[in-house]
């Protein structure tokens, strides 16, 4: 299944404490997500490819797109698996902005 792609304007944010820091969170169809990665729009295809990899591994993923950046959101239900996959596959992509 392919990850959902939403305009950033449709993402309703909330803040919560996760992995030792304040994080962005959102909900989509009764699922909670945290913002795992944010990149500039010129890296959008790499971010979407990464989101597809998460979906292949049954880790819930969501992508939000704004004019100047894109974000990868990971389901809180699959955060342990997502953390392992993210650590392995994020070479060269910047860390999330807060």
Short mmCIF file of N, CA, C and O in Angstrom, two decimals:
data_model
loop_
_atom_site.label_atom_id
_atom_site.label_comp_id
_atom_site.label_asym_id
_atom_site.label_seq_id
_atom_site.Cartn_x
_atom_site.Cartn_y
_atom_site.Cartn_z
N UNK A 1 0.83 -1.17 0.00
CA UNK A 1 0.00 0.00 0.00
C UNK A 1 0.89 1.25 0.00
O UNK A 1 1.86 1.33 0.74
N UNK A 2 0.54 2.22 -0.82
CA UNK A 2 1.31 3.45 -0.91
C UNK A 2 0.97 4.39 0.25
O UNK A 2 -0.17 4.41 0.73
N UNK A 3 1.95 5.18 0.69
CA UNK A 3 1.67 6.13 1.77
C UNK A 3 0.74 7.25 1.30
O UNK A 3 0.77 7.63 0.13
N UNK A 4 -0.05 7.78 2.19
CA UNK A 4 -0.92 8.92 1.89
C UNK A 4 -0.07 10.17 1.77
O UNK A 4 0.92 10.34 2.50
N UNK A 5 -0.45 11.05 0.86
CA UNK A 5 0.21 12.35 0.69
C UNK A 5 -0.84 13.43 0.92
O UNK A 5 -1.89 13.42 0.28
N UNK A 6 -0.54 14.34 1.85
CA UNK A 6 -1.47 15.41 2.21
C UNK A 6 -0.80 16.76 2.07
O UNK A 6 0.40 16.89 2.33
N UNK A 7 -1.56 17.78 1.70
CA UNK A 7 -1.02 19.15 1.79
C UNK A 7 -0.77 19.48 3.26
O UNK A 7 -1.54 19.09 4.14
N UNK A 8 0.32 20.18 3.53
CA UNK A 8 0.66 20.54 4.92
C UNK A 8 -0.48 21.33 5.58
O UNK A 8 -0.68 21.23 6.78
N UNK A 9 -1.23 22.06 4.80
CA UNK A 9 -2.34 22.85 5.34
C UNK A 9 -3.45 21.98 5.93
O UNK A 9 -4.25 22.44 6.74
N UNK A 10 -3.53 20.71 5.54
CA UNK A 10 -4.55 19.80 6.08
C UNK A 10 -4.07 19.03 7.30
O UNK A 10 -4.83 18.26 7.89
N UNK A 11 -2.82 19.21 7.68
CA UNK A 11 -2.25 18.51 8.84
C UNK A 11 -2.52 19.33 10.09
O UNK A 11 -2.12 20.49 10.18
N UNK A 12 -3.22 18.74 11.04
CA UNK A 12 -3.50 19.41 12.31
C UNK A 12 -2.44 18.97 13.32
O UNK A 12 -2.41 17.80 13.72
N UNK A 13 -1.60 19.91 13.70
CA UNK A 13 -0.46 19.61 14.57
C UNK A 13 -0.81 19.65 16.05
O UNK A 13 -1.67 20.42 16.47
N UNK A 14 -0.11 18.83 16.81
CA UNK A 14 -0.07 18.96 18.26
C UNK A 14 1.36 18.63 18.68
O UNK A 14 2.12 18.03 17.92
N UNK A 15 1.76 19.08 19.84
CA UNK A 15 3.11 18.83 20.36
C UNK A 15 3.03 17.77 21.45
O UNK A 15 2.08 17.73 22.22
N UNK A 16 4.06 16.91 21.52
CA UNK A 16 4.14 15.92 22.59
C UNK A 16 5.59 15.54 22.82
O UNK A 16 6.46 15.76 21.97
N UNK A 17 5.87 14.97 23.98
CA UNK A 17 7.22 14.57 24.36
C UNK A 17 7.49 13.17 23.84
O UNK A 17 6.73 12.25 24.11
N UNK A 18 8.58 12.99 23.07
CA UNK A 18 8.89 11.70 22.47
C UNK A 18 10.39 11.62 22.20
O UNK A 18 10.97 12.58 21.69
N UNK A 19 11.01 10.51 22.54
CA UNK A 19 12.45 10.31 22.34
C UNK A 19 13.29 11.43 22.94
O UNK A 19 14.26 11.89 22.35
N UNK A 20 12.90 11.91 24.11
CA UNK A 20 13.69 12.92 24.81
C UNK A 20 13.57 14.34 24.30
O UNK A 20 14.38 15.18 24.65
N UNK A 21 12.57 14.62 23.45
CA UNK A 21 12.41 15.97 22.91
C UNK A 21 10.95 16.24 22.59
O UNK A 21 10.15 15.32 22.45
N UNK A 22 10.62 17.51 22.46
CA UNK A 22 9.29 17.91 22.04
C UNK A 22 9.16 17.67 20.54
O UNK A 22 10.02 18.06 19.76
N UNK A 23 8.10 16.96 20.12
CA UNK A 23 7.92 16.56 18.73
C UNK A 23 6.59 17.07 18.19
O UNK A 23 5.67 17.35 18.95
N UNK A 24 6.50 17.14 16.85
CA UNK A 24 5.23 17.41 16.20
C UNK A 24 4.48 16.10 16.03
O UNK A 24 5.06 15.07 15.68
N UNK A 25 3.19 16.15 16.27
CA UNK A 25 2.34 14.99 16.05
C UNK A 25 1.12 15.40 15.24
O UNK A 25 0.79 16.59 15.14
N UNK A 26 0.45 14.43 14.65
CA UNK A 26 -0.79 14.67 13.94
C UNK A 26 -1.62 13.39 13.99
O UNK A 26 -1.15 12.35 14.44
N UNK A 27 -2.85 13.49 13.53
CA UNK A 27 -3.70 12.31 13.43
C UNK A 27 -4.33 12.29 12.05
O UNK A 27 -4.56 13.33 11.43
N UNK A 28 -4.56 11.10 11.55
CA UNK A 28 -5.18 10.92 10.24
C UNK A 28 -5.92 9.59 10.28
O UNK A 28 -5.31 8.54 10.52
N UNK A 29 -7.23 9.63 10.08
CA UNK A 29 -8.07 8.42 10.11
C UNK A 29 -7.79 7.56 11.33
O UNK A 29 -7.42 6.40 11.23
N UNK A 30 -7.95 8.14 12.51
CA UNK A 30 -7.82 7.44 13.80
C UNK A 30 -6.45 6.84 14.05
O UNK A 30 -6.31 5.90 14.82
N UNK A 31 -5.43 7.37 13.40
CA UNK A 31 -4.06 6.92 13.63
C UNK A 31 -3.23 8.13 14.04
O UNK A 31 -3.37 9.21 13.48
N UNK A 32 -2.35 7.94 15.03
CA UNK A 32 -1.47 9.01 15.48
C UNK A 32 -0.10 8.85 14.83
O UNK A 32 0.43 7.75 14.73
N UNK A 33 0.47 9.98 14.41
CA UNK A 33 1.76 10.00 13.72
C UNK A 33 2.67 11.03 14.37
O UNK A 33 2.20 12.01 14.94
N UNK A 34 3.99 10.82 14.25
CA UNK A 34 4.95 11.84 14.63
C UNK A 34 5.79 12.19 13.41
O UNK A 34 6.00 11.38 12.52
N UNK A 35 6.26 13.46 13.39
CA UNK A 35 7.06 13.93 12.26
C UNK A 35 8.49 13.39 12.44
O UNK A 35 9.22 13.81 13.33
N UNK A 36 8.88 12.46 11.59
CA UNK A 36 10.18 11.81 11.71
C UNK A 36 11.26 12.54 10.93
O UNK A 36 12.43 12.50 11.31
N UNK A 37 10.88 13.20 9.84
CA UNK A 37 11.88 13.78 8.95
C UNK A 37 11.25 14.89 8.14
O UNK A 37 10.12 14.75 7.67
N UNK A 38 11.98 15.99 7.97
CA UNK A 38 11.56 17.09 7.11
C UNK A 38 12.70 17.44 6.18
O UNK A 38 13.84 17.55 6.61
N UNK A 39 12.38 17.58 4.89
CA UNK A 39 13.39 17.91 3.89
C UNK A 39 12.88 19.03 3.00
O UNK A 39 11.68 19.31 2.95
N UNK A 40 13.81 19.66 2.29
CA UNK A 40 13.45 20.68 1.30
C UNK A 40 12.76 19.99 0.12
O UNK A 40 12.92 18.79 -0.09
N UNK A 41 12.00 20.75 -0.65
CA UNK A 41 11.22 20.15 -1.75
C UNK A 41 12.08 19.48 -2.80
O UNK A 41 11.61 18.57 -3.47
N UNK A 42 13.34 19.89 -2.96
CA UNK A 42 14.18 19.23 -3.96
C UNK A 42 14.54 17.80 -3.56
O UNK A 42 15.00 17.02 -4.40
N UNK A 43 14.29 17.41 -2.31
CA UNK A 43 14.52 16.04 -1.83
C UNK A 43 13.21 15.25 -1.71
O UNK A 43 13.18 14.17 -1.13
N UNK A 44 12.13 15.80 -2.26
CA UNK A 44 10.80 15.20 -2.13
C UNK A 44 10.75 13.76 -2.63
O UNK A 44 10.16 12.90 -2.00
N UNK A 45 11.37 13.48 -3.76
CA UNK A 45 11.30 12.12 -4.31
C UNK A 45 12.01 11.12 -3.40
O UNK A 45 11.52 9.99 -3.23
N UNK A 46 13.12 11.50 -2.79
CA UNK A 46 13.82 10.61 -1.86
C UNK A 46 12.98 10.35 -0.62
O UNK A 46 12.93 9.24 -0.11
N UNK A 47 12.31 11.40 -0.13
CA UNK A 47 11.45 11.25 1.03
C UNK A 47 10.27 10.32 0.73
O UNK A 47 9.94 9.45 1.52
N UNK A 48 9.67 10.49 -0.45
CA UNK A 48 8.54 9.63 -0.81
C UNK A 48 9.00 8.18 -0.98
O UNK A 48 8.31 7.25 -0.57
N UNK A 49 10.17 7.99 -1.56
CA UNK A 49 10.72 6.64 -1.70
C UNK A 49 10.92 6.00 -0.32
O UNK A 49 10.59 4.82 -0.11
N UNK A 50 11.41 6.77 0.62
CA UNK A 50 11.58 6.28 1.99
C UNK A 50 10.23 5.93 2.61
O UNK A 50 10.08 4.89 3.26
N UNK A 51 9.22 6.76 2.39
CA UNK A 51 7.87 6.48 2.90
C UNK A 51 7.32 5.20 2.30
O UNK A 51 6.67 4.41 2.99
N UNK A 52 7.59 4.95 1.03
CA UNK A 52 7.15 3.71 0.39
C UNK A 52 7.83 2.50 1.03
O UNK A 52 7.20 1.46 1.23
N UNK A 53 9.09 2.64 1.37
CA UNK A 53 9.81 1.55 2.05
C UNK A 53 9.17 1.22 3.40
O UNK A 53 9.04 0.06 3.77
N UNK A 54 8.80 2.26 4.14
CA UNK A 54 8.12 2.03 5.42
C UNK A 54 6.81 1.30 5.21
O UNK A 54 6.48 0.37 5.94
N UNK A 55 6.06 1.71 4.20
CA UNK A 55 4.78 1.06 3.92
C UNK A 55 4.97 -0.41 3.55
O UNK A 55 4.17 -1.26 3.94
N UNK A 56 6.02 -0.72 2.80
CA UNK A 56 6.32 -2.11 2.44
C UNK A 56 6.57 -2.96 3.68
O UNK A 56 6.27 -4.15 3.70
N UNK A 57 7.14 -2.35 4.72
CA UNK A 57 7.46 -3.06 5.96
C UNK A 57 6.32 -3.01 6.97
O UNK A 57 6.50 -3.31 8.13
N UNK A 58 5.13 -2.57 6.52
CA UNK A 58 3.95 -2.47 7.37
C UNK A 58 4.10 -1.44 8.48
O UNK A 58 3.44 -1.53 9.51
N UNK A 59 4.98 -0.46 8.28
CA UNK A 59 5.10 0.66 9.21
C UNK A 59 4.28 1.80 8.63
O UNK A 59 4.53 2.24 7.52
N UNK A 60 3.27 2.26 9.34
CA UNK A 60 2.39 3.30 8.84
C UNK A 60 3.15 4.57 8.53
O UNK A 60 3.89 5.07 9.37
N UNK A 61 2.98 5.11 7.32
CA UNK A 61 3.68 6.32 6.90
C UNK A 61 2.70 7.27 6.23
O UNK A 61 1.74 6.86 5.58
N UNK A 62 3.00 8.54 6.37
CA UNK A 62 2.21 9.62 5.80
C UNK A 62 3.21 10.68 5.34
O UNK A 62 4.25 10.87 5.98
N UNK A 63 2.92 11.35 4.23
CA UNK A 63 3.79 12.41 3.72
C UNK A 63 2.96 13.69 3.65
O UNK A 63 1.84 13.67 3.14
N UNK A 64 3.52 14.79 4.16
CA UNK A 64 2.87 16.08 4.01
C UNK A 64 3.76 16.97 3.15
O UNK A 64 4.98 16.91 3.23
N UNK A 65 3.11 17.78 2.31
CA UNK A 65 3.83 18.59 1.32
C UNK A 65 3.43 20.05 1.47
O UNK A 65 2.24 20.38 1.46
N UNK A 66 4.42 20.93 1.59
CA UNK A 66 4.21 22.37 1.59
C UNK A 66 5.00 22.95 0.42
O UNK A 66 5.67 22.22 -0.31
N UNK A 67 4.94 24.26 0.24
CA UNK A 67 5.65 24.89 -0.88
C UNK A 67 7.16 24.72 -0.79
O UNK A 67 7.84 24.52 -1.79
N UNK A 68 7.72 24.78 0.42
CA UNK A 68 9.17 24.78 0.58
C UNK A 68 9.74 23.54 1.26
O UNK A 68 10.95 23.38 1.34
N UNK A 69 8.88 22.64 1.76
CA UNK A 69 9.38 21.44 2.44
C UNK A 69 8.37 20.31 2.41
O UNK A 69 7.19 20.53 2.15
N UNK A 70 8.87 19.12 2.70
CA UNK A 70 8.03 17.91 2.78
C UNK A 70 8.41 17.19 4.08
O UNK A 70 9.56 17.23 4.50
N UNK A 71 7.43 16.51 4.65
CA UNK A 71 7.68 15.80 5.91
C UNK A 71 7.21 14.36 5.82
O UNK A 71 6.21 14.06 5.19
N UNK A 72 7.97 13.49 6.48
CA UNK A 72 7.62 12.09 6.64
C UNK A 72 7.06 11.91 8.04
O UNK A 72 7.70 12.29 9.02
N UNK A 73 5.87 11.36 8.13
CA UNK A 73 5.20 11.09 9.39
C UNK A 73 5.12 9.58 9.57
O UNK A 73 4.76 8.87 8.65
N UNK A 74 5.44 9.11 10.76
CA UNK A 74 5.44 7.68 11.07
C UNK A 74 4.41 7.40 12.16
O UNK A 74 4.30 8.14 13.13
N UNK A 75 3.66 6.32 11.98
CA UNK A 75 2.66 5.93 12.97
C UNK A 75 3.33 5.63 14.30
O UNK A 75 4.37 4.98 14.35
N UNK A 76 2.72 6.09 15.37
CA UNK A 76 3.25 5.79 16.70
C UNK A 76 3.14 4.31 17.03
O UNK A 76 3.89 3.80 17.85
N UNK A 77 2.25 3.60 16.38
CA UNK A 77 2.13 2.14 16.61
C UNK A 77 3.36 1.40 16.12
O UNK A 77 3.69 0.34 16.62
N UNK A 78 4.00 1.92 15.11
CA UNK A 78 5.15 1.22 14.52
C UNK A 78 6.44 1.98 14.72
O UNK A 78 7.38 1.84 13.95
N UNK A 79 6.53 2.78 15.78
CA UNK A 79 7.69 3.64 15.96
C UNK A 79 9.00 2.90 16.20
O UNK A 79 10.04 3.35 15.78
N UNK A 80 8.98 1.74 16.85
CA UNK A 80 10.23 1.01 17.06
C UNK A 80 10.80 0.49 15.74
O UNK A 80 11.98 0.64 15.45
N UNK A 81 9.95 -0.12 14.92
CA UNK A 81 10.39 -0.59 13.62
C UNK A 81 10.80 0.58 12.74
O UNK A 81 11.81 0.53 12.04
N UNK A 82 10.05 1.66 12.81
CA UNK A 82 10.34 2.83 12.00
C UNK A 82 11.68 3.43 12.40
O UNK A 82 12.46 3.86 11.53
N UNK A 83 11.99 3.47 13.68
CA UNK A 83 13.26 4.02 14.14
C UNK A 83 14.43 3.22 13.57
O UNK A 83 15.43 3.78 13.14
N UNK A 84 14.30 1.90 13.55
CA UNK A 84 15.36 1.06 12.99
C UNK A 84 15.51 1.30 11.49
O UNK A 84 16.62 1.45 10.99
N UNK A 85 14.40 1.33 10.76
CA UNK A 85 14.46 1.55 9.32
C UNK A 85 14.99 2.94 8.99
O UNK A 85 15.79 3.10 8.08
N UNK A 86 14.56 3.93 9.75
CA UNK A 86 14.99 5.30 9.51
C UNK A 86 16.48 5.44 9.71
O UNK A 86 17.17 6.06 8.91
N UNK A 87 17.00 4.81 10.74
CA UNK A 87 18.43 4.86 11.02
C UNK A 87 19.24 4.25 9.87
O UNK A 87 20.30 4.75 9.52
N UNK A 88 18.72 3.20 9.25
CA UNK A 88 19.43 2.52 8.18
C UNK A 88 19.37 3.26 6.85
O UNK A 88 20.25 3.14 6.03
N UNK A 89 18.32 4.03 6.59
CA UNK A 89 18.05 4.54 5.25
C UNK A 89 18.14 6.05 5.06
O UNK A 89 17.82 6.55 4.00
N UNK A 90 18.54 6.80 6.06
CA UNK A 90 18.45 8.25 5.98
C UNK A 90 19.77 8.92 5.59
O UNK A 90 19.89 10.11 5.70
N UNK A 91 20.72 8.21 5.10
CA UNK A 91 22.00 8.79 4.75
C UNK A 91 21.83 10.00 3.83
O UNK A 91 21.18 9.94 2.82
N UNK A 92 22.40 11.12 4.27
CA UNK A 92 22.37 12.33 3.45
C UNK A 92 21.14 13.19 3.60
O UNK A 92 21.12 14.30 3.06
N UNK A 93 20.13 12.75 4.32
CA UNK A 93 18.93 13.58 4.50
C UNK A 93 19.03 14.28 5.85
O UNK A 93 19.49 13.71 6.83
N UNK A 94 18.62 15.55 5.93
CA UNK A 94 18.71 16.29 7.19
C UNK A 94 17.75 15.79 8.25
O UNK A 94 16.75 15.16 7.93
N UNK A 95 18.06 16.07 9.49
CA UNK A 95 17.20 15.70 10.62
C UNK A 95 15.97 16.61 10.66
O UNK A 95 15.98 17.70 10.10
N UNK A 96 14.91 16.22 11.37
CA UNK A 96 13.71 17.05 11.43
C UNK A 96 13.95 18.39 12.11
O UNK A 96 14.79 18.49 13.01
N UNK A 97 13.23 19.39 11.67
CA UNK A 97 13.28 20.71 12.30
C UNK A 97 12.18 20.80 13.34
O UNK A 97 11.10 20.26 13.15
N UNK A 98 12.45 21.50 14.42
CA UNK A 98 11.42 21.71 15.46
C UNK A 98 10.98 23.15 15.45
O UNK A 98 11.63 24.02 15.08
#
